[in-house]
Short mmCIF file of C-alpha atoms and ligand atoms in Angstrom, two decimals:
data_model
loop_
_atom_site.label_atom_id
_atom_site.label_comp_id
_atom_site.label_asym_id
_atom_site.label_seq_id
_atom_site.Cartn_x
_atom_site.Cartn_y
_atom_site.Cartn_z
CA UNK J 15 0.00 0.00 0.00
CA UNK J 16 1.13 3.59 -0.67
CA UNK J 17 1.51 5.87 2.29
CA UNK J 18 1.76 9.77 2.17
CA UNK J 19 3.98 11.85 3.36
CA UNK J 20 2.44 12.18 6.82
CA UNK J 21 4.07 15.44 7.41
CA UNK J 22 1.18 17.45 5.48
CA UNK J 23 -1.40 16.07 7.62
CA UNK J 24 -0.31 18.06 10.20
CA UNK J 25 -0.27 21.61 8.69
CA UNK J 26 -3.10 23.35 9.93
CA UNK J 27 -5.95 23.88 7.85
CA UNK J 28 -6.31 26.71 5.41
CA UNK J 29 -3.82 28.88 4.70
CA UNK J 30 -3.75 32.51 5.01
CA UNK J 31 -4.94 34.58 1.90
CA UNK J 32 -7.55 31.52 1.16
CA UNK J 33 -8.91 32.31 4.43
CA UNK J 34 -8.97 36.15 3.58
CA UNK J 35 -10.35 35.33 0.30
CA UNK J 36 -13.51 33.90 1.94
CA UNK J 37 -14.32 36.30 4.24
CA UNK J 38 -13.74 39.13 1.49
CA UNK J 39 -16.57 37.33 -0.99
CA UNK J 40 -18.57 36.63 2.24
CA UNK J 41 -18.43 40.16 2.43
CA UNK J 42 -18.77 41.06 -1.18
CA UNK J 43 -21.99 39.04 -1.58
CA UNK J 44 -23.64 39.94 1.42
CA UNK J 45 -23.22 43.63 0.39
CA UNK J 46 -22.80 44.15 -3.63
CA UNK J 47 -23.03 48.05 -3.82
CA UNK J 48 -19.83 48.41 -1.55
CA UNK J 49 -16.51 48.94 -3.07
CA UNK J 50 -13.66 47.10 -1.42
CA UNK J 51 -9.77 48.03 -1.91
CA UNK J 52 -7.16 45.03 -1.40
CA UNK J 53 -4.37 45.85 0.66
CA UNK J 54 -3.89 42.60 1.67
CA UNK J 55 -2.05 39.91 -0.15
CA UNK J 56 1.61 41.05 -1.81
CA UNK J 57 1.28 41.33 -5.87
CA UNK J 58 2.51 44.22 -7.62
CA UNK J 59 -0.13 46.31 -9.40
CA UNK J 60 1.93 48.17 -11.99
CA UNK J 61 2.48 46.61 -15.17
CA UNK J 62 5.81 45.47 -16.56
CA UNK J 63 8.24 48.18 -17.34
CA UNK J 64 8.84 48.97 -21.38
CA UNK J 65 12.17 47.79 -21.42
CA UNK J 66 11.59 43.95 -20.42
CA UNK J 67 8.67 44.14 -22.62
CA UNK J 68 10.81 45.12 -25.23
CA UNK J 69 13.01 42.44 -24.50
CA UNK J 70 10.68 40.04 -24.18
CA UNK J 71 9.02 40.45 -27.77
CA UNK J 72 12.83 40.63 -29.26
CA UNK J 73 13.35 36.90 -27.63
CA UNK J 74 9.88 35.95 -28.78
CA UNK J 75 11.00 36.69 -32.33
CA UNK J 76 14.16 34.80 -31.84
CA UNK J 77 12.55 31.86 -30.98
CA UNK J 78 10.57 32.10 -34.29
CA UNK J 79 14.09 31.60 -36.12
CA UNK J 80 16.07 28.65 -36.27
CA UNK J 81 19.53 30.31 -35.38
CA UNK J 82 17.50 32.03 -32.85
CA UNK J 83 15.81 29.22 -31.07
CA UNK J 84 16.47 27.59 -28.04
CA UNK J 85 15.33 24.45 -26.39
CA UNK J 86 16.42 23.26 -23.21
CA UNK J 87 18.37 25.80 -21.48
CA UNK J 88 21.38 25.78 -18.65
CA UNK J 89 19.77 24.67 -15.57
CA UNK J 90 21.38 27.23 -13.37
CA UNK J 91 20.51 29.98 -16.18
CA UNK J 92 21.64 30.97 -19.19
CA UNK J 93 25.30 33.16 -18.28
CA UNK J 94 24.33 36.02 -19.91
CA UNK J 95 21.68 37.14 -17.03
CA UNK J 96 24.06 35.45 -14.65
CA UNK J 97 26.95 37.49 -15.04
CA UNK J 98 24.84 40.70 -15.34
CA UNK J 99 23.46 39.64 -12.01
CA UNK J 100 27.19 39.35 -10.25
CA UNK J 101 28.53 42.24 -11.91
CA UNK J 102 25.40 44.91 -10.85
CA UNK J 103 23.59 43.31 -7.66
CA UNK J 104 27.18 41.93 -6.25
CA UNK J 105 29.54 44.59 -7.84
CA UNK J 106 32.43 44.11 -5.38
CA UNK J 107 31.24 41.45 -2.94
CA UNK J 108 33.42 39.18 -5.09
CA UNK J 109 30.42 36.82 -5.71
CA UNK J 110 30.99 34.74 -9.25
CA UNK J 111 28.32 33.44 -11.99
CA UNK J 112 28.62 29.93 -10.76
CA UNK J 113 27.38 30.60 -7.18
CA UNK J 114 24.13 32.11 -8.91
CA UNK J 115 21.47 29.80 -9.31
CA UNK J 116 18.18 31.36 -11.60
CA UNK J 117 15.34 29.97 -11.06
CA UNK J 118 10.88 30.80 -11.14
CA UNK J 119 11.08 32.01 -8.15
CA UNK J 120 12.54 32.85 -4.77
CA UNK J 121 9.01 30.84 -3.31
CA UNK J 122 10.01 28.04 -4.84
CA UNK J 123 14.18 28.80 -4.06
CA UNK J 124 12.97 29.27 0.19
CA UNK J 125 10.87 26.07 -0.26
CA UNK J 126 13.08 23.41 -2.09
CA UNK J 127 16.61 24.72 0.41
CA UNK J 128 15.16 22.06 2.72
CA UNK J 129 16.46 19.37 -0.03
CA UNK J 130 20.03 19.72 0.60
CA UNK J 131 19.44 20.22 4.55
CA UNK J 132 19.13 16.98 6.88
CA UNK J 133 16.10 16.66 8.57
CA UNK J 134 17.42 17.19 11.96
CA UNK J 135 18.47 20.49 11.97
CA UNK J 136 17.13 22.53 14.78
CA UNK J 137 15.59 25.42 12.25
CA UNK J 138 15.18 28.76 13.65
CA UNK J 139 12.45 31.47 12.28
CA UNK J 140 11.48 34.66 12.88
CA UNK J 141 7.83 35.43 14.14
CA UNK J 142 5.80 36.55 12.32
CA UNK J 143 7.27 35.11 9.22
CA UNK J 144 6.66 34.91 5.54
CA UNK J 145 4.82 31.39 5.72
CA UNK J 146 6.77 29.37 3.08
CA UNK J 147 9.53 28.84 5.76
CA UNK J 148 7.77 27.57 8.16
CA UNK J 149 5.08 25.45 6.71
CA UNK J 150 8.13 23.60 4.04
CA UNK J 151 10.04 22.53 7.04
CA UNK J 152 7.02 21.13 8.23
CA UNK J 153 6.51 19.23 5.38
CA UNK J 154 10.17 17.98 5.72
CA UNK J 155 9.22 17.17 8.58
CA UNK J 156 11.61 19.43 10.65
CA UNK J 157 8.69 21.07 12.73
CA UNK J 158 7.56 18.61 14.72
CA UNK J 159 3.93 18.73 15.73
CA UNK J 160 1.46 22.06 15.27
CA UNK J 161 0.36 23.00 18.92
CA UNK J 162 -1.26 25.83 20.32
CA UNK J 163 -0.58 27.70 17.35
CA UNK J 164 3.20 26.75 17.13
CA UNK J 165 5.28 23.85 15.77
CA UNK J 166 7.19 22.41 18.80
CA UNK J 167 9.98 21.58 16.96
CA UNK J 168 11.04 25.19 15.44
CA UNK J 169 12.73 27.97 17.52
CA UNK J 170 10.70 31.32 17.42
CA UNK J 171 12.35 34.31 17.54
CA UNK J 172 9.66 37.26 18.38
CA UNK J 173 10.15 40.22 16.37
CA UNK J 174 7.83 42.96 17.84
CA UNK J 175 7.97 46.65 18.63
CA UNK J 176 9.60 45.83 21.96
CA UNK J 177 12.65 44.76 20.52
CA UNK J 178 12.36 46.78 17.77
CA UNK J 179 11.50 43.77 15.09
CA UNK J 180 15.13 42.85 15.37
CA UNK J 181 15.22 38.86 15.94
CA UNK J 182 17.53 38.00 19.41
CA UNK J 183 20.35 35.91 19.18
CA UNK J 184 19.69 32.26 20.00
CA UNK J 185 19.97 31.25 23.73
CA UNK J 186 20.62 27.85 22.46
CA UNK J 187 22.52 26.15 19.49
CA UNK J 188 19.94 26.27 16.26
CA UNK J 189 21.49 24.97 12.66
CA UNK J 190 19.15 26.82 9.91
CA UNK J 191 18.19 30.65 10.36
CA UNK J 192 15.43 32.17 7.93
CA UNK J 193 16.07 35.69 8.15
CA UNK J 194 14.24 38.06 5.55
CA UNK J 195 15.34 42.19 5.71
CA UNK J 196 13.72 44.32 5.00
CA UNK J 197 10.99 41.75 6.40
CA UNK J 198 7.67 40.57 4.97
CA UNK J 199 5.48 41.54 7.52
CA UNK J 200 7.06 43.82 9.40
CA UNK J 201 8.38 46.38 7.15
CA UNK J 202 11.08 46.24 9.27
CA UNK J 203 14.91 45.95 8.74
CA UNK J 204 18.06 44.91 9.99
CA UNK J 205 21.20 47.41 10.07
CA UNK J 206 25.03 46.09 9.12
CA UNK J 207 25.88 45.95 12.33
CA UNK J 208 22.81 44.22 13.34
CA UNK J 209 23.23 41.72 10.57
CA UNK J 210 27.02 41.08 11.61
CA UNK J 211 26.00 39.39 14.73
CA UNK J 212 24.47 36.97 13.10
CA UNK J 213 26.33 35.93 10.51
CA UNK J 214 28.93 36.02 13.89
CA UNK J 215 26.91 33.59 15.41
CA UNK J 216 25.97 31.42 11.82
CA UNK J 217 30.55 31.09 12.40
CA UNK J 218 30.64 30.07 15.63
CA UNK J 219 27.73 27.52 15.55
CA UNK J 220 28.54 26.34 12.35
CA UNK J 221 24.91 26.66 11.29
CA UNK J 222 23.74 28.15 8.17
CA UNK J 223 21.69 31.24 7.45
CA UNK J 224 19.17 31.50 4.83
CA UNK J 225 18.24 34.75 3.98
CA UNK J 226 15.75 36.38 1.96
CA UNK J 227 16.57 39.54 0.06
CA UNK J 228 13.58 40.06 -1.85
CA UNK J 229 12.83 43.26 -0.94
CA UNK J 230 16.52 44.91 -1.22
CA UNK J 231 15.14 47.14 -4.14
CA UNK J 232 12.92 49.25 -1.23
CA UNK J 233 16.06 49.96 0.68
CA UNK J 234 16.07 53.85 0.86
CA UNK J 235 18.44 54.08 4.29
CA UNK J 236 22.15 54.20 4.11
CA UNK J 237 23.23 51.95 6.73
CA UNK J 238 21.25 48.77 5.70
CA UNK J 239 22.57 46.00 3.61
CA UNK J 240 21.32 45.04 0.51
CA UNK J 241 23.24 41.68 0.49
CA UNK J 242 24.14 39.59 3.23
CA UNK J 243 27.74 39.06 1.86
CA UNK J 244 28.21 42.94 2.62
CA UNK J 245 28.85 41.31 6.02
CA UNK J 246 32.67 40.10 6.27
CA UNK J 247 32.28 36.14 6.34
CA UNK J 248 29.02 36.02 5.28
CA UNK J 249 29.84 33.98 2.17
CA UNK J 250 30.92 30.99 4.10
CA UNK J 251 27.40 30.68 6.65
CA UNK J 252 24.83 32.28 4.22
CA UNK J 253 22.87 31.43 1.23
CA UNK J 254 20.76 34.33 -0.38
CA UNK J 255 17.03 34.28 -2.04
CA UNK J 256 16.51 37.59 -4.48
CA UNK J 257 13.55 37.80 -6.72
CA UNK J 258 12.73 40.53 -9.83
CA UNK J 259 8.98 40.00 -8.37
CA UNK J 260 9.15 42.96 -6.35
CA UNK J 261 11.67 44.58 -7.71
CA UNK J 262 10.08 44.53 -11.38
CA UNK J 263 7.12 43.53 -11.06
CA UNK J 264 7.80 39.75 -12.48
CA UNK J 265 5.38 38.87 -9.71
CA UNK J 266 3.20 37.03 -13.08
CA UNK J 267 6.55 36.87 -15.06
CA UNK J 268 8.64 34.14 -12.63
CA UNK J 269 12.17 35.02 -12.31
CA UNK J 270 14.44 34.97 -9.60
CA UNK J 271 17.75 33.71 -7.91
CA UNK J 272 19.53 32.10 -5.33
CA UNK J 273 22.84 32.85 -4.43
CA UNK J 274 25.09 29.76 -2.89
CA UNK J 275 28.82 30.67 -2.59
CA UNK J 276 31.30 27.78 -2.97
CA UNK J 277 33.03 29.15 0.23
CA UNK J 278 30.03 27.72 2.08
CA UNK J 279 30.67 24.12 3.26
CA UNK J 280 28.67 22.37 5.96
CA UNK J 281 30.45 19.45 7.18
CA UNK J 282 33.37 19.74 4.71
CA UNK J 283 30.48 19.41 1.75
CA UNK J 284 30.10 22.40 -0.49
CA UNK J 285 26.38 23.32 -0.52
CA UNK J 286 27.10 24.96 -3.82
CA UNK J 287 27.60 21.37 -5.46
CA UNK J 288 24.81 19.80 -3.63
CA UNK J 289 22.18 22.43 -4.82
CA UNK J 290 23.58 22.51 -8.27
CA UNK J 291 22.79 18.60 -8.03
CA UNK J 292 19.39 19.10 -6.95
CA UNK J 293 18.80 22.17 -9.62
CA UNK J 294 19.72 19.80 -12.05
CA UNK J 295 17.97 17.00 -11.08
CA UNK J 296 14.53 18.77 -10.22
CA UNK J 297 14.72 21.56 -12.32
CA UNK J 298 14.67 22.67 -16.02
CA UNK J 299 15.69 25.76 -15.94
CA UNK J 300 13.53 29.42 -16.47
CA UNK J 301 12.35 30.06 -19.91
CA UNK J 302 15.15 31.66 -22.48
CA UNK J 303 12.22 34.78 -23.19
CA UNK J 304 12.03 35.11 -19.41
CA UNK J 305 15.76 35.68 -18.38
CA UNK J 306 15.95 38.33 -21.85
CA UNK J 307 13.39 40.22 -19.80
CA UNK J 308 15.06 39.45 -16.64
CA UNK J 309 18.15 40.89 -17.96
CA UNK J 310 16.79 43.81 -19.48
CA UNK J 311 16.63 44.90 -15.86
CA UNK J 312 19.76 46.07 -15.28
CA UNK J 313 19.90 48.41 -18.88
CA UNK J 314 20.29 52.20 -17.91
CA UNK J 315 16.16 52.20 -19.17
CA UNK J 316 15.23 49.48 -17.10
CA UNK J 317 16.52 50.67 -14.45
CA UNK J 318 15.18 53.79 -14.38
CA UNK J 319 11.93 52.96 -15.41
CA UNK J 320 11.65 49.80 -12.52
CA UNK J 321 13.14 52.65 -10.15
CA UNK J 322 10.15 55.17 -11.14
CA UNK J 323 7.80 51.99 -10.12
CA UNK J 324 9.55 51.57 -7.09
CA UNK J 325 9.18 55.12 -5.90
CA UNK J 326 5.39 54.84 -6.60
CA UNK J 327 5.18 51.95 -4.34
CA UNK J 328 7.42 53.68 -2.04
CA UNK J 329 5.33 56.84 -1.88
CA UNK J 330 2.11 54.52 -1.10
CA UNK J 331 3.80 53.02 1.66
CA UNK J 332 4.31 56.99 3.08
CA UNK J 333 1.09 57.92 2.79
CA UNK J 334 0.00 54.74 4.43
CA UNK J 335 2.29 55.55 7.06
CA UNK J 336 1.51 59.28 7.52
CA UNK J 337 -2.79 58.54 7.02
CA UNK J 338 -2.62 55.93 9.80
CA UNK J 339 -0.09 57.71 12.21
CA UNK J 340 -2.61 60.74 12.05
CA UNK J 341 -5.53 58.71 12.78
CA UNK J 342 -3.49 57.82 15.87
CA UNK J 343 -2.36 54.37 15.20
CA UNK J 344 1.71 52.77 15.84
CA UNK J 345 3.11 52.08 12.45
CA UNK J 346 6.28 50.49 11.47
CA UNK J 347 8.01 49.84 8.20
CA UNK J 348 7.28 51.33 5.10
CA UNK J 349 10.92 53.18 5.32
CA UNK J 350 12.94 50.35 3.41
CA UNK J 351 9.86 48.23 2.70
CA UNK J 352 6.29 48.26 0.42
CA UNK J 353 4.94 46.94 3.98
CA UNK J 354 3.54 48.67 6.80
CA UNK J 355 2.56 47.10 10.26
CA UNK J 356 0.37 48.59 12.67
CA UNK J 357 -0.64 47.55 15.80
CA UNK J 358 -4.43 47.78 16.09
CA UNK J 359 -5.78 50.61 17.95
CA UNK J 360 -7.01 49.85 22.28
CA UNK J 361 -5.28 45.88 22.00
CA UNK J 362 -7.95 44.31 19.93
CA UNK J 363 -6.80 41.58 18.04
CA UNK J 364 -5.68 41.32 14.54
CA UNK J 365 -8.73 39.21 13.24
CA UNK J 366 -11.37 41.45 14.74
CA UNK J 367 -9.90 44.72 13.48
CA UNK J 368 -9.53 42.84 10.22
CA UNK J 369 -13.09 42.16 9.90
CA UNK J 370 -13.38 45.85 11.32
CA UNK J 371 -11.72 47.66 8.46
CA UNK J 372 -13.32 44.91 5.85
CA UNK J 373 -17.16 45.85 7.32
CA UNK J 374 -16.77 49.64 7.98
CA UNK J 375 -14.11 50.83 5.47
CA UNK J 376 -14.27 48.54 2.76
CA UNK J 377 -10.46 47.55 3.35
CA UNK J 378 -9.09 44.60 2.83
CA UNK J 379 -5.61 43.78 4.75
CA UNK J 380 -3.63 40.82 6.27
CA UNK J 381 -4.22 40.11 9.99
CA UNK J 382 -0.72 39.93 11.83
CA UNK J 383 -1.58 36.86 13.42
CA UNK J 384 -1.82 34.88 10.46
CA UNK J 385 2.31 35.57 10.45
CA UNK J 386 2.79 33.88 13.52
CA UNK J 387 1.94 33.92 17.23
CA UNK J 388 3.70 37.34 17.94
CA UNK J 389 1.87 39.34 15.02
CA UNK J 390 -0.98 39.29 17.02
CA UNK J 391 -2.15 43.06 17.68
CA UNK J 392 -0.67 43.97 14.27
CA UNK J 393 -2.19 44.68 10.75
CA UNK J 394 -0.25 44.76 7.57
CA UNK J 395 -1.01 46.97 4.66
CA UNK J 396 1.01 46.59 1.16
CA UNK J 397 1.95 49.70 -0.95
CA UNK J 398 1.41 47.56 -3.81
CA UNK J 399 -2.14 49.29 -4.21
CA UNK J 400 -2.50 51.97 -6.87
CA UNK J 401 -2.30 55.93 -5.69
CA UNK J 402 -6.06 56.25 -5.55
CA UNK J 403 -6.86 52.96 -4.01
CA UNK J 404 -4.24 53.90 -1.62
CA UNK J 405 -5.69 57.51 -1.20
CA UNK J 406 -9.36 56.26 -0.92
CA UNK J 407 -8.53 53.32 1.32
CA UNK J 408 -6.88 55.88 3.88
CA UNK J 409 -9.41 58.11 3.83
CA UNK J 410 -11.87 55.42 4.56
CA UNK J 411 -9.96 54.13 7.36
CA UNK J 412 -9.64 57.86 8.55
CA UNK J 413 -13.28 57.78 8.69
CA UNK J 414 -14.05 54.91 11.19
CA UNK J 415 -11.56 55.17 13.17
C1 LIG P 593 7.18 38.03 -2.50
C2 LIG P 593 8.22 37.36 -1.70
C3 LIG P 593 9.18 36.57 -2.31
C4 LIG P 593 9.24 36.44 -3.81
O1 LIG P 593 8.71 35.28 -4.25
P1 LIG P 593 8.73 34.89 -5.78
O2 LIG P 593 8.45 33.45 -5.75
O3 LIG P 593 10.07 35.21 -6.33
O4 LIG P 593 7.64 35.68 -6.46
C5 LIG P 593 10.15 35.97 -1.53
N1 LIG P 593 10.18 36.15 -0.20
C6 LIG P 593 9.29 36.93 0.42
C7 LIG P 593 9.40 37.13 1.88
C8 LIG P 593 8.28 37.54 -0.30
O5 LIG P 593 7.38 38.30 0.32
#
């Protein structure tokens, strides 16, 4: 007989946004003439900039040709976006083409890590947390068991406004650190010399940190790092997710990549070869059109154009900010991040302000619990809105509260 992976039996039932979903239709069906803005779940609104579009349609035509075409492509990408990738996002951080991996995504990167890892690491997260962490090493089976709203076997680190979102050093000896600055919820970021105790404590426990860069491209403050290998040492403890999702709007488009330096050995085993193993094995690379547009990027015009788009999001996030601060609310984020995190006004709790804003304003946003134990009392809105959405929604809000 067959058996199942038994792990996925013990994820909790329904995930986040489907959750969200339902109420918002509940909502939308019970009352038809009201308008409802999303704030809620992350996707980019603005379209794709002209330069990967023009890119795009030049690889399309290739394709059409029989010099031009391409079948199966490198499984770690095709070099030309690889070394544009070293040369502009790790210009001096003496990271080469080889220790990029491209991929469809830095979801999928985040998830499939867990391959190369041994199932009993002690895996340490930060809470709230972007969800894919957590729930893949429960599927690994690295969690342990889902109580009282927590896995037993994972090692929380609270990030709230108490400690100023910034995740505490381990009391105890943990093996695999997700860290993700500027964060999804939170907004919130990490500075170098924050940063450097970790990767200071990744050395001296010999454990590996995993960290998510995916929203380096809101970084507007000097002192925070874009890269984790801005850190001295970083490149022998740290592997690092980056995504054109956010940062040009390939949210639709599916490009992104993970960065595994061959100075990073667990063991004496160089994670670089393992996960070019398992690349290869599981994975057939990202379309030859996609990594043109991908590359396209880093032209002077697509720069500049995903920069205006990035500004626009930006500017969202500070009127979200300055709206919700004047309607007396504690916001965070939004500085170096399309996300801003509130704590809900007199200690109610994230749900029931949820369904408060939903019913009274028309506005839909992401309760903080649904990150994790200690994003309850918090609300996240996304800049990802357009300007009026964004203008209407605050003025809304302004209203009830
Ligand atoms: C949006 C997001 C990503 C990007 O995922 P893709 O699969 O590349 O679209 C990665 N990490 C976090 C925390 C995110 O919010």
């Amino acid at each position: 007989m067959a058996q199942i992976n038994e792990n996925y039996l013990k994820l909790p039932g329904s995930y986040l946004f489907s959750t969200i979903a339902k109420k918002v239709a509940e909502f939308q069906e019970k009352n038809p003439e009201r308008e409802v803005i999303k704030m809620g779940i992350g996707d980019v609104t603005r379209p794709l900039v002209p330069a990967v579009i023009e890119a795009m349609h030049k690889a399309v035509d290739e394709m059409g040709t029989a010099e031009g075409f391409r079948g199966y492509g490198p499984e770690q990408g095709y070099d030309f976006l690889r070394n544009k990738i070293v040369e502009n996002d790790y210009k001096g951080l003496g990271i080469e083409p080889d220790e990029i991996f491209v991929s469809d995504g830095a979801k999928s990167d985040c998830g499939n890590i867990g391959d190369i890892f041994g199932t009993d690491n002690k895996v340490a997260v930060c809470d709230p947390v972007y969800p894919v962490y957590v729930d893949t090493n429960a599927m690994a089976g690295r969690a342990g068991d889902f109580i009282n709203e927590k896995w037993s076997d994972l090692y929380y680190m609270p990030c709230t406004a108490e400690n100023g979102f910034m995740p505490e050093i381990p009391k105890e000896k943990v093996d695999m650190i997700y860290l993700c600055f500027p964060n999804n919820p939170t907004g919130e970021t990490l500075t170098k010399e924050q940063l450097k105790l970790w990767v200071d404590y990744a050395r001296e426990n010999e454990s590996v940190i995993l960290f998510d860069s995916a929203y380096e491209a809101f970084i507007t403050e000097q002192d925070v790092p874009h890269s984790i290998y801005e850190i001295d040492g970083a490149k022998e403890v740290a592997i690092e997710f980056r995504s054109f999702s956010k940062t040009a709007g390939f949210t639709g488009t599916r490009c992104a990549y993970t960065v595994v330096p061959k100075d990073l050995k667990v063991n004496g085993t160089s994670l670089n070869q393992l996960w070019n193993r398992r690349q290869c094995t599981k994975f057939n690379g990202v379309p030859y059109i996609i990594q043109r547009a991908a590359e396209a990027v880093y032209t002077e015009e697509g720069r500049k154009q995903i920069k205006e788009n990035i500004d626009y999001y930006l500017e969202n996030a500070k009127i979200i900010r300055e709206s919700l601060e004047k309607a007396g609310l504690e916001v965070y984020g939004g500085i170096n991040s399309p996300y801003v995190w509130a704590k809900t006004p007199n200690g109610i709790n994230s749900w029931d302000f949820f369904d408060k804003l939903l019913t009274e304003a028309g506005v839909v946003t992401t309760p903080g619990s649904g990150f994790g134990p200690s994003g309850e009392g918090y609300i996240r809105f996304t800049a990802f809105s357009t300007r009026e959405n964004t203008e209407k929604a605050m003025e809304k809000i302004a209203g009830i509260l």
